[in-house]
Short mmCIF file of C-alpha atoms in Angstrom, two decimals:
data_model
loop_
_atom_site.label_atom_id
_atom_site.label_comp_id
_atom_site.label_asym_id
_atom_site.label_seq_id
_atom_site.Cartn_x
_atom_site.Cartn_y
_atom_site.Cartn_z
CA MET A 281 -3.77 54.51 46.48
CA THR A 282 -4.37 58.51 46.29
CA ARG A 283 -1.38 58.81 49.00
CA ILE A 284 0.69 56.71 46.68
CA ILE A 285 -0.04 58.82 43.36
CA LEU A 286 0.74 61.92 45.50
CA PHE A 287 4.01 60.42 46.91
CA THR A 288 4.95 59.17 43.55
CA LEU A 289 4.22 62.61 41.65
CA THR A 290 5.96 64.35 44.38
CA ASN A 291 8.90 62.44 43.68
CA LEU A 292 9.01 63.18 40.13
CA SER A 293 8.49 66.70 40.31
CA VAL A 294 11.23 67.24 42.71
CA VAL A 295 13.64 65.27 40.31
CA PHE A 296 12.37 67.00 36.94
CA LEU A 297 12.87 70.58 38.81
CA LEU A 298 16.27 69.56 39.62
CA SER A 299 16.95 68.61 35.95
CA ILE A 300 15.42 71.74 34.81
CA ILE A 301 17.74 73.97 37.32
CA PHE A 302 20.80 71.46 36.26
CA LYS A 303 19.80 72.12 32.17
CA ILE A 304 19.72 76.38 32.80
CA THR A 305 23.32 76.15 34.67
CA GLY A 306 24.90 73.64 32.63
CA ILE A 307 25.73 71.24 35.33
CA ASN A 308 26.30 67.93 34.04
CA ILE A 309 23.17 65.78 35.58
CA ALA A 310 24.62 62.42 34.80
CA LYS A 311 27.30 63.29 37.26
CA HIS A 312 25.04 64.35 39.98
CA TYR A 313 22.32 62.06 39.84
CA GLU A 314 23.09 59.60 42.28
CA LEU A 315 23.13 62.41 44.47
CA ILE A 316 19.34 63.48 43.45
CA ILE A 317 18.36 60.30 43.58
CA LEU A 318 19.89 59.31 47.55
CA SER A 319 18.52 62.92 48.40
CA SER A 320 15.10 62.25 47.65
CA VAL A 321 15.15 58.70 49.33
CA PHE A 322 16.48 60.43 52.55
CA GLY A 323 14.50 63.73 52.01
CA PHE A 324 11.15 61.44 51.72
CA GLY A 325 12.13 58.38 53.36
CA GLY A 326 12.15 59.84 57.04
CA SER A 327 8.70 61.97 56.72
CA LEU A 328 6.98 58.83 55.16
CA LEU A 329 8.47 56.94 57.92
CA SER A 330 7.32 59.03 60.52
CA LEU A 331 3.63 59.45 58.79
CA LEU A 332 3.46 55.83 59.02
CA LEU A 333 4.29 55.45 62.64
CA SER A 334 2.52 58.64 63.92
CA LYS A 335 0.22 57.41 65.66
CA TRP A 336 2.31 54.68 67.53
CA ILE A 337 4.54 57.95 67.88
CA ALA A 338 1.97 60.29 69.49
CA LEU A 339 0.64 57.40 71.65
CA ARG A 340 3.72 56.77 72.95
CA ALA A 341 4.69 60.74 73.46
CA ILE A 342 1.64 61.60 75.62
CA ASN A 343 1.66 57.80 77.25
CA GLY A 344 -2.13 57.52 75.97
CA LYS A 345 -4.12 54.37 75.35
CA ILE A 346 -6.91 54.57 72.88
CA ILE A 347 -10.41 54.29 74.43
CA ILE A 348 -12.21 50.87 73.42
CA LYS A 349 -15.25 50.99 75.54
CA PRO A 350 -16.25 54.19 77.39
CA ASN A 351 -15.90 53.54 81.22
CA ASN A 352 -17.63 57.19 82.17
CA GLU A 353 -20.06 59.82 80.58
CA ILE A 354 -17.34 61.88 79.46
CA GLU A 355 -15.80 59.02 77.62
CA ASN A 356 -19.23 57.99 75.86
CA TRP A 357 -19.88 61.87 74.62
CA LEU A 358 -16.48 61.86 73.19
CA ILE A 359 -16.58 59.06 71.23
CA LYS A 360 -20.59 59.97 70.07
CA THR A 361 -19.55 63.66 69.34
CA ILE A 362 -16.50 62.17 67.23
CA LYS A 363 -18.37 59.97 65.55
CA ASN A 364 -21.13 62.62 64.38
CA GLN A 365 -18.70 65.04 63.14
CA SER A 366 -17.14 62.24 61.09
CA ILE A 367 -20.22 61.69 59.23
CA LYS A 368 -20.58 65.25 58.53
CA ALA A 369 -16.87 65.34 57.66
CA GLY A 370 -17.21 62.01 55.32
CA ILE A 371 -14.72 60.32 57.02
CA LYS A 372 -14.24 57.09 59.26
CA THR A 373 -14.40 57.84 62.79
CA PRO A 374 -10.91 58.39 64.26
CA ASP A 375 -9.69 56.86 67.60
CA THR A 376 -10.15 58.48 70.70
CA VAL A 377 -7.67 59.07 73.32
CA ILE A 378 -7.77 61.00 76.72
CA TYR A 379 -3.88 61.81 77.85
CA LYS A 380 -3.10 63.51 81.40
CA ASN A 381 -1.56 66.99 80.94
CA SER A 382 -1.87 70.37 82.79
CA GLU A 383 -2.77 72.09 79.79
CA ILE A 384 -5.49 72.68 77.40
CA ASN A 385 -4.81 71.06 74.07
CA ALA A 386 -5.64 68.45 71.47
CA PHE A 387 -4.46 67.08 68.67
CA ALA A 388 -4.93 64.59 65.76
CA THR A 389 -2.50 62.31 63.50
CA GLY A 390 -2.42 59.64 61.61
CA PRO A 391 -1.22 58.43 58.36
CA ASN A 392 -4.35 59.10 56.24
CA LYS A 393 -8.14 60.50 57.18
CA ASN A 394 -9.56 57.32 57.46
CA ASN A 395 -6.92 56.05 60.34
CA ALA A 396 -6.38 58.92 62.35
CA LEU A 397 -6.76 59.79 66.03
CA ILE A 398 -7.76 62.65 68.05
CA ALA A 399 -6.19 62.97 71.69
CA VAL A 400 -7.75 65.64 74.04
CA SER A 401 -5.94 66.18 77.16
CA THR A 402 -7.55 66.18 81.02
CA GLU A 403 -6.84 69.69 81.51
CA LEU A 404 -9.27 70.49 78.33
CA LEU A 405 -11.88 68.41 79.54
CA ASN A 406 -11.62 69.88 82.95
CA LYS A 407 -11.54 73.71 82.16
CA MET A 408 -13.87 73.95 78.81
CA LYS A 409 -17.60 73.61 78.27
CA LEU A 410 -18.95 70.89 76.27
CA GLU A 411 -19.59 73.37 73.35
CA GLU A 412 -16.14 74.35 73.44
CA ILE A 413 -14.97 71.13 73.21
CA GLU A 414 -17.12 70.27 70.63
CA ALA A 415 -15.51 72.91 68.37
CA VAL A 416 -11.85 71.83 69.62
CA LEU A 417 -13.20 67.94 68.30
CA ALA A 418 -14.39 69.82 65.18
CA HIS A 419 -11.12 71.84 64.46
CA GLU A 420 -9.16 68.26 65.00
CA ILE A 421 -11.80 66.26 62.50
CA SER A 422 -11.35 69.50 59.46
CA HIS A 423 -7.32 68.79 59.97
CA ILE A 424 -7.96 64.87 59.34
CA ALA A 425 -10.82 65.55 56.48
CA ASN A 426 -8.57 67.98 54.65
CA GLY A 427 -5.66 65.48 54.53
CA ASP A 428 -3.01 68.00 56.63
CA MET A 429 -0.70 65.25 57.80
CA VAL A 430 -0.50 63.74 54.22
CA THR A 431 -0.08 67.15 52.96
CA MET A 432 2.56 68.23 55.54
CA THR A 433 4.54 65.26 54.83
CA LEU A 434 4.69 65.39 50.85
CA LEU A 435 5.85 69.32 51.87
CA GLN A 436 8.65 68.27 54.27
CA GLY A 437 9.56 65.64 52.03
CA VAL A 438 10.21 67.93 49.16
CA VAL A 439 11.93 70.48 51.46
CA ASN A 440 14.41 67.58 53.17
CA THR A 441 15.21 66.81 49.60
CA PHE A 442 16.40 69.94 48.47
CA VAL A 443 18.27 70.99 51.64
CA ILE A 444 19.94 67.41 51.70
CA PHE A 445 20.87 67.93 47.77
CA PHE A 446 22.01 71.70 48.00
CA SER A 447 23.99 71.33 50.97
CA LYS A 448 26.08 68.65 49.67
CA PHE A 449 26.34 69.99 46.29
CA ILE A 450 27.41 73.35 47.55
CA ALA A 451 29.80 71.97 49.95
CA GLU A 452 31.36 69.83 47.17
CA ILE A 453 31.59 72.86 45.08
CA ILE A 454 33.39 74.78 47.67
CA SER A 455 35.58 72.21 48.95
CA ASN A 456 36.78 71.55 45.33
CA VAL A 457 38.14 75.27 45.13
CA PHE A 458 40.28 75.13 48.62
CA GLU A 459 41.55 72.05 47.14
CA PHE A 460 45.39 72.34 46.54
CA ASN A 461 45.62 69.63 43.88
CA LYS A 462 42.22 70.46 41.88
CA GLU A 463 42.80 67.66 39.22
CA GLU A 464 43.04 65.14 42.10
CA SER A 465 39.91 66.82 44.04
CA THR A 466 37.58 66.33 40.78
CA THR A 467 38.72 62.85 40.03
CA SER A 468 38.62 61.67 43.71
CA LYS A 469 35.50 60.11 45.23
CA LYS A 470 36.63 60.30 48.87
CA PRO A 471 34.71 63.47 50.89
CA THR A 472 37.53 65.80 52.63
CA ILE A 473 37.38 67.48 55.99
CA ILE A 474 36.10 70.47 54.63
CA TYR A 475 33.14 68.97 52.62
CA PHE A 476 31.99 67.71 55.73
CA ILE A 477 32.24 70.50 57.65
CA LEU A 478 30.58 73.02 55.14
CA SER A 479 28.11 70.14 54.04
CA THR A 480 26.82 69.78 57.97
CA MET A 481 26.92 73.88 58.29
CA LEU A 482 24.90 74.43 54.85
CA GLU A 483 22.39 71.62 55.95
CA LEU A 484 21.76 73.39 59.62
CA THR A 485 21.48 76.81 57.56
CA LEU A 486 19.35 75.56 54.88
CA GLY A 487 17.18 73.66 57.31
CA ILE A 488 16.14 76.63 59.34
CA LEU A 489 15.44 78.48 56.27
CA ALA A 490 13.24 76.04 54.78
CA SER A 491 11.19 75.84 58.12
CA ILE A 492 10.12 79.12 57.81
CA LEU A 493 8.38 77.62 54.65
CA THR A 494 6.77 74.43 56.24
CA MET A 495 5.88 76.72 59.06
CA TRP A 496 3.97 79.09 57.25
CA PHE A 497 2.15 76.39 55.62
CA SER A 498 1.47 74.80 58.85
CA ARG A 499 -0.12 78.57 59.84
CA ARG A 500 -2.41 78.76 57.11
CA ARG A 501 -3.62 74.99 57.38
CA GLU A 502 -4.94 76.20 61.13
CA PHE A 503 -7.16 78.87 59.71
CA TYR A 504 -8.55 75.96 57.30
CA ALA A 505 -9.14 73.89 60.13
CA ASP A 506 -10.72 76.97 61.78
CA ALA A 507 -13.08 77.41 58.95
CA GLY A 508 -13.86 73.82 58.98
CA ALA A 509 -14.78 73.60 62.65
CA ALA A 510 -16.80 76.64 62.23
CA LYS A 511 -18.86 75.05 59.47
CA ILE A 512 -19.23 71.61 61.77
CA ALA A 513 -19.92 72.92 64.94
CA GLY A 514 -20.90 76.88 64.82
CA THR A 515 -18.57 79.85 64.76
CA GLU A 516 -19.57 80.90 68.16
CA LYS A 517 -18.44 78.05 69.55
CA MET A 518 -15.13 77.92 67.79
CA ILE A 519 -14.42 81.41 68.95
CA SER A 520 -15.24 80.39 72.42
CA ALA A 521 -13.04 77.77 72.57
CA LEU A 522 -10.08 79.83 71.29
CA ILE A 523 -10.85 82.38 73.57
CA ARG A 524 -10.57 79.79 76.31
CA LEU A 525 -7.38 78.63 74.78
CA LYS A 526 -5.92 82.29 75.30
CA MET A 527 -6.63 82.53 78.82
CA SER A 528 -4.61 79.29 79.17
CA ASN A 529 -1.10 78.97 80.17
CA GLU A 530 1.53 78.37 77.13
CA PRO A 531 1.87 74.87 76.04
CA ILE A 532 4.12 72.59 77.38
CA ASP A 533 3.29 69.32 75.78
CA ASN A 534 6.05 67.19 74.30
CA SER A 535 7.83 68.95 71.55
CA SER A 536 7.50 65.92 69.18
CA ILE A 537 3.54 66.48 69.30
CA SER A 538 3.62 70.16 69.60
CA SER A 539 2.98 71.08 65.89
CA LEU A 540 -0.05 69.12 66.07
CA CYS A 541 -1.56 70.53 68.90
CA ILE A 542 -4.78 73.14 68.65
CA HIS A 543 -2.50 75.37 70.49
CA GLY A 544 0.96 75.69 69.14
CA LYS A 545 4.25 76.87 71.27
CA SER A 546 4.67 80.75 70.48
CA LYS A 547 7.15 81.93 73.38
CA TYR A 548 10.20 82.98 72.08
CA LEU A 549 9.85 82.40 68.88
CA SER A 550 9.58 84.54 65.90
CA ASN A 551 6.17 84.73 64.03
CA LEU A 552 7.96 82.84 60.89
CA PHE A 553 8.82 79.92 62.95
CA LEU A 554 5.23 79.77 64.62
CA SER A 555 3.49 76.51 63.83
CA HIS A 556 0.36 78.32 64.46
CA PRO A 557 -0.87 81.64 64.09
CA PRO A 558 -1.58 83.98 67.22
CA LEU A 559 -4.92 83.02 68.97
CA ASP A 560 -5.97 86.77 68.49
CA VAL A 561 -5.31 86.36 64.94
CA ARG A 562 -7.25 83.17 64.71
CA ILE A 563 -10.33 84.83 66.61
CA SER A 564 -10.29 87.91 64.46
CA ALA A 565 -10.36 85.96 61.31
CA LEU A 566 -13.60 84.21 62.34
CA ASN A 567 -15.17 87.29 63.79
CA ASN A 568 -14.88 89.04 60.37
CA LYS A 569 -14.83 85.75 58.46
CA THR A 570 -11.49 87.11 56.80
CA TYR A 571 -10.48 83.43 57.26
CA ILE A 572 -12.50 83.10 53.53
CA LYS A 573 -9.91 85.62 51.90
CA ILE A 574 -7.03 83.63 53.60
CA LEU A 575 -8.27 80.41 52.35
#
């Protein structure tokens, strides 16, 4: 119910904000009302669908299987640890998945905090100490308890809506200027070649700029999750886990789940487009407790 309320309020907020922009600029809202609705539907539709299918998508991306019955000691320990941490965080115990991968990593996903999964790589289990694994699990539990998946979905929906709307709106204005017969261009409902080209270019450009905002928020949620892990498992364990990650190789996980992982991609990317803060910054924040100011 909470997700439905948030989704509805966010949609209404987007429409309301666009209405204010139209009011200030003197643009006829009735003429572009259909575009506003379509932008909202497509903007939120894709994000919402991804959220609802997030567990299914993740399982297929990593070719993983949910542990129904523990087959060995480590699987039994994982399930017990996640269950105990879930009780502390006040959420339903997420499904547990182990997936084969040659890097140290883990991630959490799911449509809501009571229907989620936590996946850990085989390399993480092989290279990390139990207390470090405990901290990583606590980090993912914090992501779930904080509702990061839903929040990121709503944010992405808002961003998508604005990108779709303004790319088409600006393209329409510019293409009309370039039309030889202005009277025909303002009454015709058929899009022109210029419109399609401009719309595509603007959507790509605005999409890149908008990703700076979403990545900024994504980086902040990592500080929240680190702080939550420090509270659940202990600060020293979380720092030790991050140091272990720092010593590992660059992430090579499937791009469809890389932003979910505890160790996000950083190579060749500007800091503005990082989904995770640099590990040194996260370690420093925990050491100096500066994450309290960030939060």
